Amino acid sequence: MKNELFKILDALQTGIIIIDPRSHRIIMANPYACALIGISKQKIQGKYCHEFIHFSDIGKYTIADLGEQTKSMESVVYGKGGKEIPVLKTTLSITIDNKDYLLESFTDISNVKQIQTQLKTALQKSQESDKLKTAFLENMSHELRTPLNAIMGFSNLLVNQALHEEEKKEYYKIIDNSGNELLGIVDSILDLASLESRQLFSQISSFNLNMFMRDIKEMYNCDDNNKVKIKVHIKTENENLKVLSDQSNLIKILSKLISNAVKYTDEGSIDIGYSVISMDDEEMILQFYVKDTGIGIPEDKQDFVFQKFNKIQQDSKLYRGVGLGLTIAKRMVEMLGGKLWMESKVGKGSVFYFTVPCQYTSGGKINKARDVSKIKKYDWVSKTILIAEDSESNFQLLRSILRKTNINIIWAKNGKEACNEVLHKKNKIDIILMDIQMPVMDGLEATRHIKNHKKELPVIFQTAFASKKDKETGELYGGDDYIVKPIIPGTLLNVLTKFAN
């Protein structure tokens, strides 16, 4: 009978272990149980059962120690290296050849547990999203109704009451300001929607940089504001400097930073300006700044303010706005290939900086002439580069820079796609340009995986992570070189030359 029973138990697709209750030794384990635990049938027989069953059961074994039976109870068994495997187990008392034994059956529920964890995480995210949506709708309702109330209220007064000319002028001014405020809210929502759906594109044009700065000055009536002086600093030595960039979005970026400064500055000054921080024969990097003497932002809130719908509040004063200005400004800067950051001290004020790469000329036309010798040395028609970059705008920038080199380009939108292009599609790739922060699989992990199979394939990191520690981490993962964003074409081409020629 015993042998026949064991044959039946061996065929079951669930784990079965039979234990001697007197010694707690295993006398039989079926193939499913052995495979789950990771041990052979010969080695598990005679072993102490608590080597494989939850240690917390020692001394309180349901039948042998407590005289209880269990059915469909969650527990764990131990696999190779002490790995805990969640199981649903049932423990019964059975009699074989007039002897009492314990039969423990268990089913692996690892997948169930994983799904439960995913569902719990999804639920938490959903609840957080619901809270964010509720807060957004409440705030948006308030911010929309406030200017609407002014527009409708003063419009009714203008229609239904006899007013002096000075009163009419004052009411018209309030209606105009409220209309502009309402338009700003709508523009912010549309800009954010366009950025998130990647429908906001750069419109590159040539313009005089100092004239652009004078337009900014005119927009904010800098000479008429007595309470807070707004000063635009124009470099006269750059009077003939023309740049090729996205003038429309640059105005939006500066406008949002200036509006933010105006909102949080009750007295003092707001300074706006720019400087040229690097230049080669093809491109320059402009760095703009907006400096205020406002309330300042605590260090622990300096990342917070760049997130959607977030804004700094004080108990003594309620600040208006939907909390989108800095979010949009940061994303627009990144779309243009630059970087936005801030320095701030509470009670002293804040400085917001952002960089923009652009072509330039000191004459009337954008200088697109190139040194013929440089063009020839960048002729890589027989080479293929894989660009791993999740941002479409960043990829478009890199593709534009590399277009004149004639190099073949493959685009991977995350680290997993990059590994697939190199290791599975068997493309002949000569160089990889790898972003670090990407979805699905980041650039560091992708590089480690690729280098395990193709050690000689050059990988160049191109990333916004710029610290010494970040560069050392890149080297540890197998990176051959490191370029910090914003990407300067000359720098990129010089680095690629080391590996392409």
Coordinates of N, CA and C in Angstrom, one line a residue, residues 334-476:
E334 N 14.6 71.7 -21.3 CA 15.1 70.4 -21.7 C 14.8 70.1 -23.1
M335 N 13.6 70.5 -23.6 CA 13.2 70.3 -25.0 C 14.2 71.0 -25.9
L336 N 14.8 72.1 -25.5 CA 15.7 72.9 -26.3 C 17.2 72.4 -26.1
G337 N 17.3 71.3 -25.3 CA 18.6 70.7 -25.1 C 19.4 71.3 -24.0
G338 N 18.8 72.1 -23.1 CA 19.5 72.8 -22.0 C 19.1 72.2 -20.7
K339 N 19.4 73.0 -19.7 CA 19.2 72.5 -18.3 C 18.8 73.7 -17.4
L340 N 17.8 73.5 -16.5 CA 17.3 74.6 -15.6 C 17.6 74.1 -14.2
W341 N 18.1 75.1 -13.4 CA 18.3 74.8 -12.0 C 18.2 76.0 -11.2
M342 N 18.3 75.9 -9.9 CA 18.1 77.1 -9.0 C 19.0 77.1 -7.8
E343 N 19.3 78.3 -7.3 CA 19.9 78.5 -6.0 C 19.0 79.4 -5.2
S344 N 18.8 79.1 -3.9 CA 17.9 79.9 -3.2 C 18.2 79.8 -1.7
K345 N 17.9 80.9 -1.0 CA 18.0 81.0 0.5 C 16.8 81.6 1.0
V346 N 16.2 81.0 2.0 CA 15.0 81.6 2.6 C 15.2 83.0 3.2
G347 N 14.4 83.9 2.8 CA 14.5 85.3 3.3 C 15.4 86.1 2.5
K348 N 16.2 85.5 1.6 CA 17.2 86.2 0.8 C 16.8 86.3 -0.7
G349 N 16.1 85.3 -1.2 CA 15.7 85.3 -2.6 C 16.2 84.1 -3.3
S350 N 15.9 84.1 -4.6 CA 16.3 82.9 -5.5 C 16.9 83.4 -6.8
V351 N 17.7 82.5 -7.4 CA 18.2 82.7 -8.7 C 17.9 81.4 -9.5
F352 N 17.2 81.6 -10.6 CA 17.0 80.5 -11.6 C 17.9 80.7 -12.8
Y353 N 18.6 79.6 -13.1 CA 19.5 79.6 -14.3 C 19.0 78.6 -15.3
F354 N 19.2 78.9 -16.6 CA 19.0 77.9 -17.6 C 19.9 78.1 -18.7
T355 N 20.3 77.0 -19.3 CA 21.2 77.0 -20.5 C 20.5 76.7 -21.8
V356 N 21.0 77.2 -22.9 CA 20.4 76.9 -24.2 C 21.6 76.8 -25.2
P357 N 21.8 75.7 -25.9 CA 22.8 75.6 -27.0 C 22.2 76.2 -28.3
C358 N 23.0 77.0 -29.0 CA 22.5 77.6 -30.2 C 23.6 78.0 -31.2
Q359 N 23.3 78.1 -32.4 CA 24.3 78.6 -33.4 C 24.3 80.1 -33.3
Y360 N 25.4 80.7 -33.8 CA 25.5 82.2 -33.7 C 26.2 82.8 -34.8
T361 N 26.1 84.1 -34.9 CA 27.0 84.9 -35.8 C 27.0 86.3 -35.3
S362 N 28.1 87.0 -35.6 CA 28.2 88.4 -35.2 C 27.8 89.3 -36.3
G363 N 27.4 88.8 -37.4 CA 27.0 89.6 -38.6 C 25.5 89.5 -38.8
G364 N 25.1 89.7 -40.1 CA 23.6 89.7 -40.4 C 23.0 88.4 -40.6
K365 N 23.8 87.4 -41.0 CA 23.3 86.0 -41.3 C 23.9 85.0 -40.3
I366 N 23.1 84.0 -40.1 CA 23.7 82.9 -39.3 C 24.8 82.2 -40.1
N367 N 25.9 82.1 -39.5 CA 27.1 81.5 -40.2 C 27.0 80.0 -40.2
K368 N 26.6 79.5 -41.4 CA 26.5 78.0 -41.5 C 27.7 77.5 -42.3
A369 N 28.7 78.3 -42.6 CA 29.9 77.8 -43.2 C 30.7 77.0 -42.3
R370 N 31.3 76.0 -42.8 CA 32.1 75.0 -42.0 C 33.5 74.9 -42.6
D371 N 34.5 74.6 -41.8 CA 35.8 74.3 -42.2 C 35.8 73.0 -43.0
V372 N 36.1 73.0 -44.3 CA 36.0 71.8 -45.1 C 36.8 70.6 -44.5
S373 N 38.0 70.9 -44.0 CA 38.8 69.9 -43.4 C 38.1 69.2 -42.3
K374 N 37.3 69.9 -41.5 CA 36.6 69.3 -40.4 C 35.5 68.4 -40.9
I375 N 34.8 68.9 -42.0 CA 33.7 68.1 -42.5 C 34.3 66.7 -43.0
K376 N 35.4 66.7 -43.7 CA 36.0 65.5 -44.2 C 36.4 64.5 -43.1
K377 N 36.9 65.0 -42.0 CA 37.3 64.1 -41.0 C 36.1 63.4 -40.3
Y378 N 34.9 64.0 -40.5 CA 33.7 63.5 -39.9 C 32.9 62.7 -40.9
D379 N 33.5 62.1 -41.9 CA 32.8 61.3 -42.9 C 32.8 59.9 -42.4
W380 N 31.7 59.5 -41.8 CA 31.6 58.1 -41.2 C 30.5 57.3 -41.9
V381 N 30.4 57.4 -43.2 CA 29.4 56.7 -43.9 C 29.4 55.2 -43.7
S382 N 30.5 54.6 -43.4 CA 30.6 53.2 -43.2 C 30.3 52.8 -41.8
K383 N 30.1 53.7 -40.9 CA 29.9 53.4 -39.5 C 28.4 53.5 -39.1
T384 N 28.1 52.8 -38.0 CA 26.7 52.8 -37.4 C 26.8 53.1 -36.0
I385 N 26.0 54.1 -35.6 CA 25.9 54.5 -34.1 C 24.5 54.2 -33.6
L386 N 24.5 53.6 -32.4 CA 23.2 53.3 -31.7 C 23.0 54.4 -30.7
I387 N 21.9 55.2 -30.8 CA 21.6 56.2 -29.8 C 20.5 55.7 -28.9
A388 N 20.9 55.5 -27.6 CA 19.9 55.1 -26.6 C 19.4 56.3 -25.9
E389 N 18.2 56.8 -26.2 CA 17.7 58.0 -25.6 C 16.2 58.0 -25.6
D390 N 15.6 58.2 -24.4 CA 14.1 58.1 -24.3 C 13.4 59.4 -24.7
S391 N 14.2 60.5 -24.7 CA 13.6 61.8 -25.1 C 13.7 62.0 -26.6
E392 N 12.5 62.2 -27.2 CA 12.5 62.3 -28.7 C 13.2 63.6 -29.1
S393 N 13.0 64.7 -28.3 CA 13.7 66.0 -28.7 C 15.2 65.9 -28.6
N394 N 15.7 65.2 -27.5 CA 17.1 65.0 -27.4 C 17.7 64.1 -28.5
F395 N 16.9 63.1 -28.9 CA 17.3 62.3 -30.1 C 17.4 63.1 -31.4
Q396 N 16.4 64.0 -31.6 CA 16.4 64.8 -32.8 C 17.6 65.7 -32.8
L397 N 17.9 66.3 -31.6 CA 19.1 67.1 -31.5 C 20.4 66.4 -31.9
L398 N 20.5 65.2 -31.3 CA 21.7 64.4 -31.7 C 21.8 64.0 -33.1
R399 N 20.6 63.6 -33.7 CA 20.6 63.2 -35.1 C 20.9 64.4 -36.0
S400 N 20.5 65.6 -35.6 CA 20.8 66.8 -36.4 C 22.3 67.1 -36.3
I401 N 22.9 67.0 -35.2 CA 24.4 67.2 -35.0 C 25.1 66.2 -35.9
L402 N 24.7 64.9 -35.9 CA 25.4 63.9 -36.6 C 25.1 63.8 -38.1
R403 N 24.1 64.5 -38.6 CA 23.7 64.4 -39.9 C 24.8 64.6 -40.9
K404 N 25.7 65.6 -40.7 CA 26.7 66.0 -41.6 C 27.8 64.9 -41.6
T405 N 27.9 64.0 -40.6 CA 28.9 63.0 -40.6 C 28.6 61.8 -41.5
N406 N 27.4 61.7 -42.0 CA 26.9 60.6 -42.8 C 26.9 59.3 -42.1
I407 N 27.0 59.3 -40.8 CA 26.9 58.0 -40.0 C 25.5 57.5 -40.0
N408 N 25.4 56.1 -40.0 CA 24.1 55.5 -39.9 C 23.7 55.5 -38.5
I409 N 22.4 55.8 -38.3 CA 21.9 56.0 -36.9 C 20.7 55.0 -36.6
I410 N 20.8 54.3 -35.5 CA 19.7 53.5 -35.0 C 19.3 54.1 -33.6
W411 N 18.0 54.2 -33.4 CA 17.4 54.8 -32.2 C 16.8 53.7 -31.3
A412 N 17.3 53.6 -30.1 CA 16.7 52.8 -29.0 C 16.1 53.7 -27.9
K413 N 14.8 53.5 -27.6 CA 14.2 54.4 -26.6 C 14.4 54.0 -25.2
N414 N 15.0 52.9 -24.9 CA 15.3 52.6 -23.5 C 16.5 51.5 -23.6
G415 N 17.0 51.2 -22.4 CA 18.1 50.3 -22.3 C 17.8 48.9 -22.8
K416 N 16.6 48.4 -22.6 CA 16.2 47.1 -23.1 C 16.2 47.0 -24.6
E417 N 15.7 48.1 -25.3 CA 15.8 48.1 -26.7 C 17.2 48.2 -27.2
A418 N 18.1 48.9 -26.5 CA 19.5 49.0 -26.9 C 20.1 47.6 -26.8
C419 N 19.9 46.8 -25.8 CA 20.4 45.5 -25.7 C 19.9 44.6 -26.8
N420 N 18.6 44.8 -27.1 CA 18.0 44.0 -28.2 C 18.7 44.3 -29.5
E421 N 18.9 45.6 -29.8 CA 19.5 45.9 -31.1 C 21.0 45.4 -31.2
V422 N 21.7 45.4 -30.1 CA 23.1 44.9 -30.1 C 23.2 43.4 -30.1
L423 N 22.4 42.8 -29.2 CA 22.7 41.3 -28.9 C 21.8 40.4 -29.6
H424 N 20.6 40.8 -30.1 CA 19.6 39.9 -30.7 C 19.4 40.2 -32.1
K425 N 19.4 41.5 -32.5 CA 19.1 41.8 -33.9 C 20.4 41.6 -34.8
K426 N 21.6 41.5 -34.0 CA 22.9 41.3 -34.7 C 23.2 42.4 -35.6
N427 N 22.8 43.7 -35.3 CA 23.2 44.8 -36.1 C 24.7 45.1 -36.0
K428 N 25.4 45.5 -37.0 CA 26.8 45.8 -36.9 C 26.9 47.3 -36.4
I429 N 27.0 47.4 -35.1 CA 27.1 48.7 -34.4 C 28.5 49.0 -34.0
D430 N 29.0 50.2 -34.4 CA 30.4 50.6 -34.1 C 30.5 51.4 -32.8
I431 N 29.5 52.2 -32.4 CA 29.6 53.0 -31.3 C 28.2 53.1 -30.6
I432 N 28.1 53.2 -29.3 CA 26.8 53.4 -28.7 C 26.9 54.8 -27.9
L433 N 25.9 55.6 -28.1 CA 25.7 56.8 -27.4 C 24.6 56.6 -26.4
M434 N 24.9 56.5 -25.1 CA 23.9 55.9 -24.1 C 23.5 57.0 -23.1
D435 N 22.2 57.3 -23.1 CA 21.6 58.1 -22.0 C 21.6 57.2 -20.7
I436 N 21.6 57.8 -19.5 CA 21.6 57.0 -18.3 C 20.2 56.8 -17.8
Q437 N 19.5 57.9 -17.6 CA 18.2 57.7 -17.0 C 17.1 57.5 -18.1
M438 N 16.7 56.2 -18.2 CA 15.7 55.8 -19.2 C 14.7 54.8 -18.5
P439 N 13.5 54.7 -19.1 CA 12.5 53.8 -18.5 C 12.9 52.3 -18.9
V440 N 12.2 51.4 -18.3 CA 12.3 49.9 -18.6 C 13.7 49.4 -18.1
M441 N 14.7 49.9 -18.7 CA 16.1 49.5 -18.2 C 17.0 50.8 -18.4
D442 N 17.7 51.2 -17.3 CA 18.5 52.4 -17.4 C 19.8 52.1 -18.2
G443 N 20.5 53.2 -18.5 CA 21.7 53.1 -19.4 C 22.8 52.4 -18.7
L444 N 22.9 52.5 -17.4 CA 24.0 51.8 -16.7 C 23.9 50.3 -16.8
E445 N 22.6 49.8 -16.5 CA 22.4 48.4 -16.5 C 22.5 47.8 -18.0
A446 N 22.0 48.6 -18.9 CA 22.1 48.2 -20.3 C 23.6 48.1 -20.8
T447 N 24.4 49.0 -20.3 CA 25.9 49.0 -20.7 C 26.5 47.8 -20.0
R448 N 26.2 47.5 -18.8 CA 26.8 46.3 -18.1 C 26.5 45.0 -18.9
H449 N 25.2 44.9 -19.3 CA 24.7 43.7 -20.0 C 25.4 43.6 -21.4
I450 N 25.5 44.7 -22.1 CA 26.2 44.7 -23.4 C 27.7 44.4 -23.3
K451 N 28.3 45.0 -22.3 CA 29.8 44.8 -22.2 C 30.1 43.4 -21.7
N452 N 29.1 42.7 -21.1 CA 29.4 41.3 -20.8 C 29.5 40.4 -22.0
H453 N 28.9 40.9 -23.1 CA 28.9 40.1 -24.4 C 29.8 40.7 -25.4
K454 N 29.9 42.0 -25.4 CA 30.8 42.7 -26.4 C 31.6 43.8 -25.7
K455 N 32.7 43.3 -25.1 CA 33.5 44.2 -24.3 C 34.2 45.3 -25.1
E456 N 34.5 45.0 -26.4 CA 35.3 46.0 -27.2 C 34.4 47.1 -27.8
L457 N 33.0 46.9 -27.7 CA 32.1 47.9 -28.3 C 32.1 49.2 -27.5
P458 N 32.5 50.3 -28.0 CA 32.6 51.6 -27.3 C 31.2 52.1 -26.9
V459 N 31.1 52.4 -25.6 CA 29.9 53.0 -25.1 C 30.2 54.4 -24.5
I460 N 29.5 55.4 -25.0 CA 29.8 56.8 -24.5 C 28.5 57.3 -23.8
F461 N 28.6 57.6 -22.6 CA 27.4 58.1 -21.8 C 27.2 59.6 -22.2
Q462 N 25.9 59.9 -22.5 CA 25.6 61.3 -22.7 C 24.4 61.6 -21.7
T463 N 24.6 62.4 -20.7 CA 23.7 62.5 -19.6 C 23.7 63.8 -18.9
A464 N 22.7 64.1 -18.1 CA 22.6 65.3 -17.3 C 23.3 65.2 -16.0
F465 N 23.6 63.9 -15.6 CA 24.3 63.6 -14.4 C 25.8 64.0 -14.5
A466 N 26.2 65.0 -13.8 CA 27.5 65.7 -14.1 C 28.5 65.5 -12.9
S467 N 28.2 64.9 -11.8 CA 29.2 64.9 -10.7 C 30.3 63.9 -11.0
K468 N 31.4 64.0 -10.2 CA 32.5 63.1 -10.3 C 32.1 61.7 -10.0
K469 N 31.2 61.6 -9.0 CA 30.7 60.2 -8.6 C 29.9 59.6 -9.7
D470 N 29.1 60.4 -10.5 CA 28.4 59.9 -11.6 C 29.3 59.3 -12.7
K471 N 30.4 60.1 -12.9 CA 31.3 59.6 -14.0 C 32.1 58.4 -13.5
E472 N 32.4 58.3 -12.3 CA 33.1 57.1 -11.7 C 32.1 55.9 -11.8
T473 N 30.9 56.1 -11.6 CA 29.9 55.0 -11.7 C 29.8 54.6 -13.1
G474 N 29.8 55.5 -14.1 CA 29.8 55.2 -15.5 C 30.9 54.3 -15.9
E475 N 32.1 54.6 -15.4 CA 33.3 53.8 -15.6 C 33.2 52.4 -15.1
L476 N 32.6 52.3 -13.8 CA 32.4 51.0 -13.2 C 31.5 50.1 -14.0

